[in-house]
PDB file of C-alpha atoms in Angstrom:
ATOM      1  CA  MET A   1     -82.227 -19.082 -40.921  1.00  0.00           C
ATOM      2  CA  ASP A   2     -83.114 -21.250 -37.900  1.00  0.00           C
ATOM      3  CA  MET A   3     -84.137 -19.861 -34.538  1.00  0.00           C
ATOM      4  CA  LEU A   4     -80.777 -20.588 -32.887  1.00  0.00           C
ATOM      5  CA  GLY A   5     -78.887 -18.813 -35.661  1.00  0.00           C
ATOM      6  CA  SER A   6     -81.157 -15.779 -35.408  1.00  0.00           C
ATOM      7  CA  PHE A   7     -80.668 -15.698 -31.640  1.00  0.00           C
ATOM      8  CA  LYS A   8     -76.866 -15.752 -32.023  1.00  0.00           C
ATOM      9  CA  LEU A   9     -76.976 -12.888 -34.499  1.00  0.00           C
ATOM     10  CA  TRP A  10     -79.187 -10.900 -32.159  1.00  0.00           C
ATOM     11  CA  LEU A  11     -76.805 -11.473 -29.249  1.00  0.00           C
ATOM     12  CA  LYS A  12     -73.738 -10.402 -31.198  1.00  0.00           C
ATOM     13  CA  ASN A  13     -75.139  -7.480 -33.155  1.00  0.00           C
ATOM     14  CA  ASP A  14     -78.002  -5.942 -31.231  1.00  0.00           C
ATOM     15  CA  GLU A  15     -77.041  -2.772 -29.337  1.00  0.00           C
ATOM     16  CA  SER A  16     -79.802  -3.020 -26.743  1.00  0.00           C
ATOM     17  CA  ALA A  17     -78.984  -3.379 -23.046  1.00  0.00           C
ATOM     18  CA  LEU A  18     -80.897  -6.674 -22.929  1.00  0.00           C
ATOM     19  CA  ALA A  19     -78.855  -8.237 -25.746  1.00  0.00           C
ATOM     20  CA  LYS A  20     -75.568  -7.099 -24.193  1.00  0.00           C
ATOM     21  CA  THR A  21     -76.566  -8.428 -20.772  1.00  0.00           C
ATOM     22  CA  CYS A  22     -77.604 -11.802 -22.214  1.00  0.00           C
ATOM     23  CA  TYR A  23     -74.369 -11.974 -24.198  1.00  0.00           C
ATOM     24  CA  ARG A  24     -72.234 -11.353 -21.108  1.00  0.00           C
ATOM     25  CA  CYS A  25     -74.186 -13.933 -19.100  1.00  0.00           C
ATOM     26  CA  ILE A  26     -73.878 -16.601 -21.776  1.00  0.00           C
ATOM     27  CA  ARG A  27     -70.151 -15.913 -22.213  1.00  0.00           C
ATOM     28  CA  GLY A  28     -69.728 -16.217 -18.470  1.00  0.00           C
ATOM     29  CA  VAL A  29     -71.545 -19.553 -18.374  1.00  0.00           C
ATOM     30  CA  MET A  30     -69.412 -20.850 -21.277  1.00  0.00           C
ATOM     31  CA  HIS A  31     -66.224 -20.252 -19.265  1.00  0.00           C
ATOM     32  CA  VAL A  32     -67.405 -21.859 -16.044  1.00  0.00           C
ATOM     33  CA  SER A  33     -65.271 -24.837 -14.978  1.00  0.00           C
ATOM     34  CA  SER A  34     -64.729 -26.888 -11.880  1.00  0.00           C
ATOM     35  CA  PRO A  35     -61.629 -25.967  -9.862  1.00  0.00           C
ATOM     36  CA  VAL A  36     -58.695 -28.385  -9.896  1.00  0.00           C
ATOM     37  CA  ILE A  37     -58.784 -30.620  -6.842  1.00  0.00           C
ATOM     38  CA  PRO A  38     -55.116 -31.361  -6.012  1.00  0.00           C
ATOM     39  CA  ILE A  39     -55.351 -35.124  -5.406  1.00  0.00           C
ATOM     40  CA  LEU A  40     -58.458 -36.071  -7.373  1.00  0.00           C
ATOM     41  CA  HIS A  41     -57.798 -34.576 -10.803  1.00  0.00           C
ATOM     42  CA  PRO A  42     -54.122 -35.629 -11.147  1.00  0.00           C
ATOM     43  CA  CYS A  43     -55.242 -39.191 -10.311  1.00  0.00           C
ATOM     44  CA  MET A  44     -58.090 -38.964 -12.826  1.00  0.00           C
ATOM     45  CA  LEU A  45     -55.619 -37.745 -15.477  1.00  0.00           C
ATOM     46  CA  ARG A  46     -53.288 -40.690 -14.864  1.00  0.00           C
ATOM     47  CA  ILE A  47     -56.194 -43.128 -15.096  1.00  0.00           C
ATOM     48  CA  HIS A  48     -57.390 -41.463 -18.306  1.00  0.00           C
ATOM     49  CA  LEU A  49     -53.923 -41.628 -19.887  1.00  0.00           C
ATOM     50  CA  PHE A  50     -53.486 -45.263 -18.844  1.00  0.00           C
ATOM     51  CA  ILE A  51     -56.847 -46.311 -20.299  1.00  0.00           C
ATOM     52  CA  THR A  52     -56.193 -44.365 -23.504  1.00  0.00           C
ATOM     53  CA  TYR A  53     -52.733 -45.925 -23.899  1.00  0.00           C
ATOM     54  CA  LEU A  54     -54.085 -49.401 -23.120  1.00  0.00           C
ATOM     55  CA  PHE A  55     -56.827 -49.232 -25.753  1.00  0.00           C
ATOM     56  CA  ALA A  56     -54.477 -47.677 -28.320  1.00  0.00           C
ATOM     57  CA  SER A  57     -51.947 -50.468 -27.711  1.00  0.00           C
ATOM     58  CA  ILE A  58     -54.581 -53.175 -28.056  1.00  0.00           C
ATOM     59  CA  LEU A  59     -55.804 -51.670 -31.340  1.00  0.00           C
ATOM     60  CA  ARG A  60     -52.229 -51.334 -32.599  1.00  0.00           C
ATOM     61  CA  ILE A  61     -51.260 -54.915 -31.729  1.00  0.00           C
ATOM     62  CA  MET A  62     -54.476 -56.746 -32.571  1.00  0.00           C
ATOM     63  CA  TYR A  63     -55.923 -54.649 -35.395  1.00  0.00           C
ATOM     64  CA  TRP A  64     -53.878 -51.969 -37.175  1.00  0.00           C
ATOM     65  CA  THR A  65     -50.535 -53.796 -37.390  1.00  0.00           C
ATOM     66  CA  PRO A  66     -51.802 -57.111 -38.804  1.00  0.00           C
ATOM     67  CA  LEU A  67     -54.101 -55.261 -41.226  1.00  0.00           C
ATOM     68  CA  PHE A  68     -51.217 -53.178 -42.557  1.00  0.00           C
ATOM     69  CA  LYS A  69     -48.858 -56.165 -42.723  1.00  0.00           C
ATOM     70  CA  SER A  70     -51.423 -57.998 -44.852  1.00  0.00           C
ATOM     71  CA  ARG A  71     -50.992 -55.210 -47.437  1.00  0.00           C
ATOM     72  CA  LEU A  72     -47.210 -55.742 -47.669  1.00  0.00           C
ATOM     73  CA  ILE A  73     -45.377 -58.283 -49.822  1.00  0.00           C
ATOM     74  CA  THR A  74     -42.871 -58.785 -46.995  1.00  0.00           C
ATOM     75  CA  LYS A  75     -43.550 -59.613 -43.359  1.00  0.00           C
ATOM     76  CA  PRO A  76     -41.381 -57.232 -41.314  1.00  0.00           C
ATOM     77  CA  SER A  77     -40.592 -57.917 -37.688  1.00  0.00           C
ATOM     78  CA  ASN A  78     -40.858 -55.314 -34.923  1.00  0.00           C
ATOM     79  CA  LEU A  79     -43.034 -52.986 -36.998  1.00  0.00           C
ATOM     80  CA  TYR A  80     -44.346 -50.184 -34.798  1.00  0.00           C
ATOM     81  CA  LEU A  81     -47.450 -48.399 -36.078  1.00  0.00           C
ATOM     82  CA  TYR A  82     -48.848 -45.468 -34.154  1.00  0.00           C
ATOM     83  CA  SER A  83     -51.967 -43.331 -34.643  1.00  0.00           C
ATOM     84  CA  GLY A  84     -53.736 -45.952 -36.718  1.00  0.00           C
ATOM     85  CA  MET A  85     -52.861 -47.306 -40.164  1.00  0.00           C
ATOM     86  CA  PRO A  86     -51.414 -45.443 -43.183  1.00  0.00           C
ATOM     87  CA  LEU A  87     -53.788 -44.727 -46.061  1.00  0.00           C
ATOM     88  CA  VAL A  88     -52.687 -46.759 -49.100  1.00  0.00           C
ATOM     89  CA  LEU A  89     -54.029 -45.625 -52.491  1.00  0.00           C
ATOM     90  CA  GLY A  90     -53.607 -46.743 -56.082  1.00  0.00           C
ATOM     91  CA  HIS A  91     -51.772 -49.682 -57.587  1.00  0.00           C
ATOM     92  CA  LEU A  92     -48.813 -50.057 -55.230  1.00  0.00           C
ATOM     93  CA  THR A  93     -46.638 -52.889 -53.963  1.00  0.00           C
ATOM     94  CA  ILE A  94     -44.795 -52.298 -50.695  1.00  0.00           C
ATOM     95  CA  GLU A  95     -41.698 -54.009 -49.310  1.00  0.00           C
ATOM     96  CA  MET A  96     -40.676 -53.154 -45.765  1.00  0.00           C
ATOM     97  CA  GLY A  97     -37.728 -54.205 -43.648  1.00  0.00           C
ATOM     98  CA  ASP A  98     -37.506 -54.827 -39.914  1.00  0.00           C
ATOM     99  CA  ASN A  99     -37.644 -52.418 -36.954  1.00  0.00           C
ATOM    100  CA  CYS A 100     -39.545 -49.651 -38.755  1.00  0.00           C
ATOM    101  CA  ARG A 101     -41.764 -47.017 -37.136  1.00  0.00           C
ATOM    102  CA  VAL A 102     -44.642 -45.690 -39.232  1.00  0.00           C
ATOM    103  CA  SER A 103     -47.296 -43.094 -38.446  1.00  0.00           C
ATOM    104  CA  GLY A 104     -50.844 -44.006 -39.317  1.00  0.00           C
ATOM    105  CA  ILE A 105     -51.367 -40.358 -40.257  1.00  0.00           C
ATOM    106  CA  SER A 106     -49.516 -40.788 -43.547  1.00  0.00           C
ATOM    107  CA  THR A 107     -50.402 -41.598 -47.154  1.00  0.00           C
ATOM    108  CA  LEU A 108     -48.724 -44.069 -49.509  1.00  0.00           C
ATOM    109  CA  SER A 109     -49.936 -43.897 -53.105  1.00  0.00           C
ATOM    110  CA  GLY A 110     -48.983 -45.552 -56.379  1.00  0.00           C
ATOM    111  CA  ARG A 111     -49.365 -44.457 -60.000  1.00  0.00           C
ATOM    112  CA  SER A 112     -50.692 -47.203 -62.235  1.00  0.00           C
ATOM    113  CA  MET A 113     -50.164 -47.037 -65.990  1.00  0.00           C
ATOM    114  CA  ASN A 114     -50.812 -49.930 -68.370  1.00  0.00           C
ATOM    115  CA  GLY A 115     -51.614 -52.195 -65.431  1.00  0.00           C
ATOM    116  CA  GLN A 116     -48.129 -51.989 -63.925  1.00  0.00           C
ATOM    117  CA  ALA A 117     -47.933 -51.368 -60.189  1.00  0.00           C
ATOM    118  CA  SER A 118     -45.599 -48.816 -58.654  1.00  0.00           C
ATOM    119  CA  HIS A 119     -43.102 -50.174 -56.151  1.00  0.00           C
ATOM    120  CA  LEU A 120     -42.165 -48.809 -52.715  1.00  0.00           C
ATOM    121  CA  VAL A 121     -39.144 -50.327 -50.965  1.00  0.00           C
ATOM    122  CA  ILE A 122     -38.520 -49.410 -47.314  1.00  0.00           C
ATOM    123  CA  GLY A 123     -35.388 -50.706 -45.641  1.00  0.00           C
ATOM    124  CA  ASN A 124     -34.613 -51.601 -42.029  1.00  0.00           C
ATOM    125  CA  ASN A 125     -34.886 -49.172 -39.107  1.00  0.00           C
ATOM    126  CA  VAL A 126     -36.762 -46.472 -41.048  1.00  0.00           C
ATOM    127  CA  ASP A 127     -38.925 -43.742 -39.478  1.00  0.00           C
ATOM    128  CA  ILE A 128     -41.945 -42.466 -41.432  1.00  0.00           C
ATOM    129  CA  ASN A 129     -43.509 -39.761 -39.324  1.00  0.00           C
ATOM    130  CA  TRP A 130     -46.898 -38.048 -39.226  1.00  0.00           C
ATOM    131  CA  GLN A 131     -48.448 -36.528 -42.356  1.00  0.00           C
ATOM    132  CA  ASN A 132     -45.850 -38.004 -44.703  1.00  0.00           C
ATOM    133  CA  ASN A 133     -47.049 -38.296 -48.298  1.00  0.00           C
ATOM    134  CA  ILE A 134     -45.150 -40.839 -50.384  1.00  0.00           C
ATOM    135  CA  ALA A 135     -46.357 -40.735 -54.005  1.00  0.00           C
ATOM    136  CA  VAL A 136     -44.678 -43.499 -55.995  1.00  0.00           C
ATOM    137  CA  GLY A 137     -44.499 -42.950 -59.738  1.00  0.00           C
ATOM    138  CA  GLY A 138     -42.346 -45.915 -60.760  1.00  0.00           C
ATOM    139  CA  SER A 139     -40.354 -46.814 -57.683  1.00  0.00           C
ATOM    140  CA  ILE A 140     -39.223 -45.162 -54.475  1.00  0.00           C
ATOM    141  CA  ILE A 141     -36.411 -46.765 -52.495  1.00  0.00           C
ATOM    142  CA  ILE A 142     -35.859 -45.730 -48.881  1.00  0.00           C
ATOM    143  CA  GLU A 143     -32.722 -47.453 -47.621  1.00  0.00           C
ATOM    144  CA  ASP A 144     -31.781 -48.467 -44.061  1.00  0.00           C
ATOM    145  CA  ASN A 145     -31.786 -46.000 -41.150  1.00  0.00           C
ATOM    146  CA  VAL A 146     -33.537 -43.202 -43.067  1.00  0.00           C
ATOM    147  CA  ARG A 147     -35.466 -40.653 -41.001  1.00  0.00           C
ATOM    148  CA  LEU A 148     -38.452 -38.821 -42.475  1.00  0.00           C
ATOM    149  CA  ALA A 149     -39.741 -36.109 -40.150  1.00  0.00           C
ATOM    150  CA  GLY A 150     -43.283 -34.754 -40.201  1.00  0.00           C
ATOM    151  CA  GLN A 151     -44.975 -33.539 -43.406  1.00  0.00           C
ATOM    152  CA  VAL A 152     -42.325 -34.916 -45.759  1.00  0.00           C
ATOM    153  CA  PHE A 153     -43.505 -35.260 -49.385  1.00  0.00           C
ATOM    154  CA  LEU A 154     -41.814 -37.664 -51.806  1.00  0.00           C
ATOM    155  CA  ALA A 155     -43.346 -36.574 -55.114  1.00  0.00           C
ATOM    156  CA  GLY A 156     -42.681 -39.390 -57.550  1.00  0.00           C
ATOM    157  CA  TYR A 157     -45.574 -38.244 -59.723  1.00  0.00           C
ATOM    158  CA  PRO A 158     -47.754 -35.095 -59.797  1.00  0.00           C
ATOM    159  CA  GLY A 159     -51.108 -36.725 -60.579  1.00  0.00           C
ATOM    160  CA  HIS A 160     -52.119 -34.164 -63.227  1.00  0.00           C
ATOM    161  CA  PRO A 161     -50.752 -33.021 -66.605  1.00  0.00           C
ATOM    162  CA  ILE A 162     -49.209 -29.578 -67.082  1.00  0.00           C
ATOM    163  CA  ASP A 163     -51.655 -28.581 -69.814  1.00  0.00           C
ATOM    164  CA  ALA A 164     -54.744 -26.923 -68.316  1.00  0.00           C
ATOM    165  CA  GLN A 165     -57.152 -28.371 -70.881  1.00  0.00           C
ATOM    166  CA  GLU A 166     -55.871 -31.883 -70.207  1.00  0.00           C
ATOM    167  CA  ARG A 167     -56.318 -31.321 -66.453  1.00  0.00           C
ATOM    168  CA  ALA A 168     -59.867 -30.087 -66.993  1.00  0.00           C
ATOM    169  CA  ALA A 169     -60.593 -33.196 -69.052  1.00  0.00           C
ATOM    170  CA  GLY A 170     -59.370 -35.412 -66.200  1.00  0.00           C
ATOM    171  CA  LEU A 171     -56.440 -36.853 -68.162  1.00  0.00           C
ATOM    172  CA  PRO A 172     -53.492 -38.401 -66.274  1.00  0.00           C
ATOM    173  CA  ASP A 173     -50.013 -36.963 -65.972  1.00  0.00           C
ATOM    174  CA  HIS A 174     -47.368 -37.782 -68.598  1.00  0.00           C
ATOM    175  CA  GLU A 175     -44.433 -40.155 -68.297  1.00  0.00           C
ATOM    176  CA  SER A 176     -42.076 -37.187 -68.577  1.00  0.00           C
ATOM    177  CA  GLN A 177     -43.447 -35.887 -65.255  1.00  0.00           C
ATOM    178  CA  VAL A 178     -42.753 -39.141 -63.425  1.00  0.00           C
ATOM    179  CA  GLY A 179     -39.502 -40.347 -61.888  1.00  0.00           C
ATOM    180  CA  ASP A 180     -37.973 -42.624 -59.283  1.00  0.00           C
ATOM    181  CA  ILE A 181     -36.710 -41.380 -55.926  1.00  0.00           C
ATOM    182  CA  ILE A 182     -33.862 -42.971 -53.970  1.00  0.00           C
ATOM    183  CA  LEU A 183     -32.951 -42.077 -50.404  1.00  0.00           C
ATOM    184  CA  LYS A 184     -29.648 -43.716 -49.535  1.00  0.00           C
ATOM    185  CA  ARG A 185     -28.701 -45.066 -46.114  1.00  0.00           C
ATOM    186  CA  ASN A 186     -28.843 -42.716 -43.118  1.00  0.00           C
ATOM    187  CA  VAL A 187     -30.542 -39.838 -44.951  1.00  0.00           C
ATOM    188  CA  TRP A 188     -32.518 -37.465 -42.725  1.00  0.00           C
ATOM    189  CA  LEU A 189     -35.258 -35.272 -44.202  1.00  0.00           C
ATOM    190  CA  ALA A 190     -36.386 -32.646 -41.701  1.00  0.00           C
ATOM    191  CA  THR A 191     -39.932 -31.348 -41.278  1.00  0.00           C
ATOM    192  CA  GLY A 192     -41.704 -30.192 -44.422  1.00  0.00           C
ATOM    193  CA  VAL A 193     -39.104 -31.336 -46.965  1.00  0.00           C
ATOM    194  CA  SER A 194     -40.326 -32.140 -50.486  1.00  0.00           C
ATOM    195  CA  VAL A 195     -38.348 -34.344 -52.858  1.00  0.00           C
ATOM    196  CA  MET A 196     -39.232 -34.191 -56.549  1.00  0.00           C
ATOM    197  CA  ALA A 197     -39.315 -37.020 -59.084  1.00  0.00           C
ATOM    198  CA  GLY A 198     -36.008 -38.318 -60.408  1.00  0.00           C
ATOM    199  CA  VAL A 199     -33.930 -37.351 -57.360  1.00  0.00           C
ATOM    200  CA  THR A 200     -31.328 -39.425 -55.520  1.00  0.00           C
ATOM    201  CA  ILE A 201     -30.088 -38.221 -52.112  1.00  0.00           C
ATOM    202  CA  GLY A 202     -26.704 -39.585 -51.107  1.00  0.00           C
ATOM    203  CA  GLU A 203     -25.824 -41.541 -47.981  1.00  0.00           C
ATOM    204  CA  GLY A 204     -25.890 -39.668 -44.675  1.00  0.00           C
ATOM    205  CA  THR A 205     -27.115 -36.386 -46.159  1.00  0.00           C
ATOM    206  CA  ILE A 206     -29.417 -34.123 -44.119  1.00  0.00           C
ATOM    207  CA  VAL A 207     -31.970 -31.836 -45.757  1.00  0.00           C
ATOM    208  CA  ALA A 208     -33.103 -28.864 -43.663  1.00  0.00           C
ATOM    209  CA  ALA A 209     -36.732 -28.140 -42.819  1.00  0.00           C
ATOM    210  CA  GLY A 210     -38.939 -26.697 -45.548  1.00  0.00           C
ATOM    211  CA  SER A 211     -36.499 -27.407 -48.385  1.00  0.00           C
ATOM    212  CA  ILE A 212     -37.515 -28.608 -51.856  1.00  0.00           C
ATOM    213  CA  VAL A 213     -35.069 -31.024 -53.483  1.00  0.00           C
ATOM    214  CA  THR A 214     -35.211 -30.836 -57.274  1.00  0.00           C
ATOM    215  CA  ASN A 215     -31.806 -32.338 -58.159  1.00  0.00           C
ATOM    216  CA  ASP A 216     -29.542 -35.090 -56.848  1.00  0.00           C
ATOM    217  CA  LEU A 217     -27.617 -34.400 -53.638  1.00  0.00           C
ATOM    218  CA  PRO A 218     -24.240 -35.982 -52.842  1.00  0.00           C
ATOM    219  CA  SER A 219     -23.448 -38.056 -49.792  1.00  0.00           C
ATOM    220  CA  GLY A 220     -22.548 -36.572 -46.424  1.00  0.00           C
ATOM    221  CA  VAL A 221     -23.756 -32.984 -46.804  1.00  0.00           C
ATOM    222  CA  LEU A 222     -26.240 -30.576 -45.259  1.00  0.00           C
ATOM    223  CA  ALA A 223     -28.575 -29.112 -47.897  1.00  0.00           C
ATOM    224  CA  ALA A 224     -31.224 -26.419 -47.580  1.00  0.00           C
ATOM    225  CA  GLY A 225     -33.338 -24.000 -49.565  1.00  0.00           C
ATOM    226  CA  ILE A 226     -35.765 -23.824 -52.482  1.00  0.00           C
ATOM    227  CA  PRO A 227     -34.357 -25.435 -54.503  1.00  0.00           C
ATOM    228  CA  ALA A 228     -32.110 -27.260 -52.021  1.00  0.00           C
ATOM    229  CA  LYS A 229     -28.395 -26.566 -52.357  1.00  0.00           C
ATOM    230  CA  VAL A 230     -25.394 -27.916 -50.472  1.00  0.00           C
ATOM    231  CA  ILE A 231     -24.596 -25.755 -47.440  1.00  0.00           C
ATOM    232  CA  LYS A 232     -21.656 -27.673 -46.038  1.00  0.00           C
ATOM    233  CA  SER A 233     -20.089 -31.113 -45.700  1.00  0.00           C
ATOM    234  CA  LEU A 234     -20.869 -33.158 -42.615  1.00  0.00           C
TER     235      LEU A 234
END
């Protein structure tokens, strides 16, 4: 163990008066801060926020957005990326419509079998929020005006087989585990919703936070639960 680590252990565990005194002094020093100066620090905060926003906007406009657009097979207008650029993995083609908002803290992945690319279609005016994970097995279609809140998972493929020995051998998942996902117009998936392979969610339906959708849902309903069931019509 290094000297610093030994010193920390001594401070925390030694019962001597010296160790306790040193510990209190060091803890006191750690919590020292300058007092807030009423005019100075609010001005400094505004300057800091302006500079941060300015640099983030320059990176978004000049770097992240054109890089991400170069990965698409369409050229959407009014694409708004924030927090960087989504991570794109696997063999995946992506179509995107206009006026979409996409978090850079999200992952788009494609399952490739026999050289065929998976296909992700995103319509117009779609929100893909932070920590979304869109795993495309064959195809995933997200129609116009869909809203995906934070931590939504569209699980078009699992990535591993069910059999433990096959997983240990590093074999891929089976075709029976893979399926398309379709989110019709105006669907809203709240925070933490997971949608399994082979599911279609009807137009205008809302799925409550934390739900897992394992079967098709009709249009115009509120669904919730594990597995998600229709709660009421909207």
